Amino acid sequence: MSQQHTKQPDKGLEAVAANGLLHRRLFLTGSGTLAAGLGLLSATPMAAAPLEIPEWMKAPGSHMRPYGQPSAYENDVQRMVGGTPGVTGSGVSFTPLEKIHGTITPNGLHFERHHSGVPDIDPAQHKLLIHGLVERPLTFTMDALMRYPTVTRIQFLECSGNSGRSNLTAQPQQAPLGALHGLVSCSEWTGIPLSVVLDEAGIKPEGKWVLAEGADAAAMSRSVPLEKIMDDAIIALYQNGERLRPENGYPMRLFLPGYEGNMSVKWLRRLKVNAAPTMTRDETSHYTDVVLGGKAKILTFPMVVKSVITNPSPTMTLGQTGLYEVTGLAWSGAGKITRVEVSADGGATWAEAALTEPVLSKSFTRFRIPWQWSGGPATLLSRAVDETGAMQPTRAQFVGEYGERSNYHNNTIQAWGIAATGEVSNVLA
Ligand code: CO
């Protein structure tokens, strides 16, 4: 048998972990190596041929419209609406994370969680009351609030029930990514720093917690530590440049960067400064984390470091073998993402992914890494690290603390199995 040389990959196509993961430099800005890599792309351009004149070039198009809508060809990019038959108003809808890109969630696709439907609030009649342990109780009309100075930040919002038990049970759930992990979205939020408004009311020394109440039929209420309120909480008025949509709290919502979504109370109508948490229904019967041994943690607020590979992801099928961009999202309620690693062999070896700039605090960070699929089976994993040094736990670590029945704060490393047929499924690793 002759000594066949294995063909050495191009300089830019350095393998950095097993099963086809290549160096992230292939996708970094200014890289001269992408062209070399493109030769491996599974979908190559067709040979050049003269273009025909399509129908839409033969007559003028439609007129302008006052409020734009996506192309009709994108009609399948929708929130997945969950709920219980016969129950109106209470439920969730999921952001289709696998069908959008970048880091900003379009307003019409932001996830929803309602406890008693979406109220139809007339802003002219809506008021915000600030009372309790304050020197001067205050009531704000919408007009009065709109005169305050605002801040703008790009930040994620995640339901603490996001990801649920999707990989905790022995049979992992098979569904598109959005239905598994789509109770998280990221927007540019504009609003009034709550510290400004509360300073105006004057907090008494014994005031340590703030009860926030919404104007929905459930009067959804949560207790927030005063420290968080004075740090970076806002009364959000605008989302991605437009006024909040009704399902996201119009005309105003509390927004608590990095905290579990339920606490960013929508349709905000009341803030009461208290000495202690109120122990409302939504922080006792709901939104508590059952641990092994039958006890539960309460008042668990920050959303911890997490990542998911959005593409490829479950229910997709890879086509030809060759070069793929493996991409996904990472986020942490504790600050910035500093590192994301990807494995193609079930966690035996790892490679560092490229992070798309800008990397912002408490925001979505997109990561990507080149992967050469040989056509054999693979298990893709991602794990993120944030600026506090926290890393996502393995499923085994999480189950060791919470068991398989936990409903909240599942930030475990997720695993996607790639079959030799190219079919992608949710697997345990
Ligand atoms: Co919690």
mmCIF file of N, CA, C and O and ligand atoms in Angstrom, residues 160 260 287 289 300 409, ligand 1:
data_model
loop_
_atom_site.group_PDB
_atom_site.id
_atom_site.type_symbol
_atom_site.label_atom_id
_atom_site.label_comp_id
_atom_site.label_asym_id
_atom_site.label_seq_id
_atom_site.Cartn_x
_atom_site.Cartn_y
_atom_site.Cartn_z
ATOM 1 N N SER A 160 -37.761 33.079 33.459
ATOM 2 C CA SER A 160 -36.983 32.122 34.264
ATOM 3 C C SER A 160 -37.395 30.693 33.944
ATOM 4 O O SER A 160 -36.661 29.758 34.235
ATOM 5 N N GLU A 260 -34.903 37.789 36.102
ATOM 6 C CA GLU A 260 -35.898 36.942 35.453
ATOM 7 C C GLU A 260 -37.057 37.789 34.949
ATOM 8 O O GLU A 260 -37.500 38.726 35.605
ATOM 9 N N TYR A 287 -42.520 30.650 40.261
ATOM 10 C CA TYR A 287 -41.194 31.260 40.185
ATOM 11 C C TYR A 287 -40.346 30.962 41.421
ATOM 12 O O TYR A 287 -39.612 31.816 41.911
ATOM 13 N N ASP A 289 -37.766 27.714 42.873
ATOM 14 C CA ASP A 289 -36.969 26.651 42.267
ATOM 15 C C ASP A 289 -36.889 25.457 43.214
ATOM 16 O O ASP A 289 -36.182 25.517 44.235
ATOM 17 N N THR A 300 -35.098 34.038 43.600
ATOM 18 C CA THR A 300 -33.881 33.809 42.803
ATOM 19 C C THR A 300 -34.007 34.680 41.558
ATOM 20 O O THR A 300 -34.790 34.385 40.667
ATOM 21 N N HIS A 409 -34.757 28.420 35.604
ATOM 22 C CA HIS A 409 -33.309 28.695 35.597
ATOM 23 C C HIS A 409 -32.484 27.528 35.055
ATOM 24 O O HIS A 409 -31.413 27.236 35.580
HETATM 25 CO CO CO B 1 -36.061 32.629 39.902
#
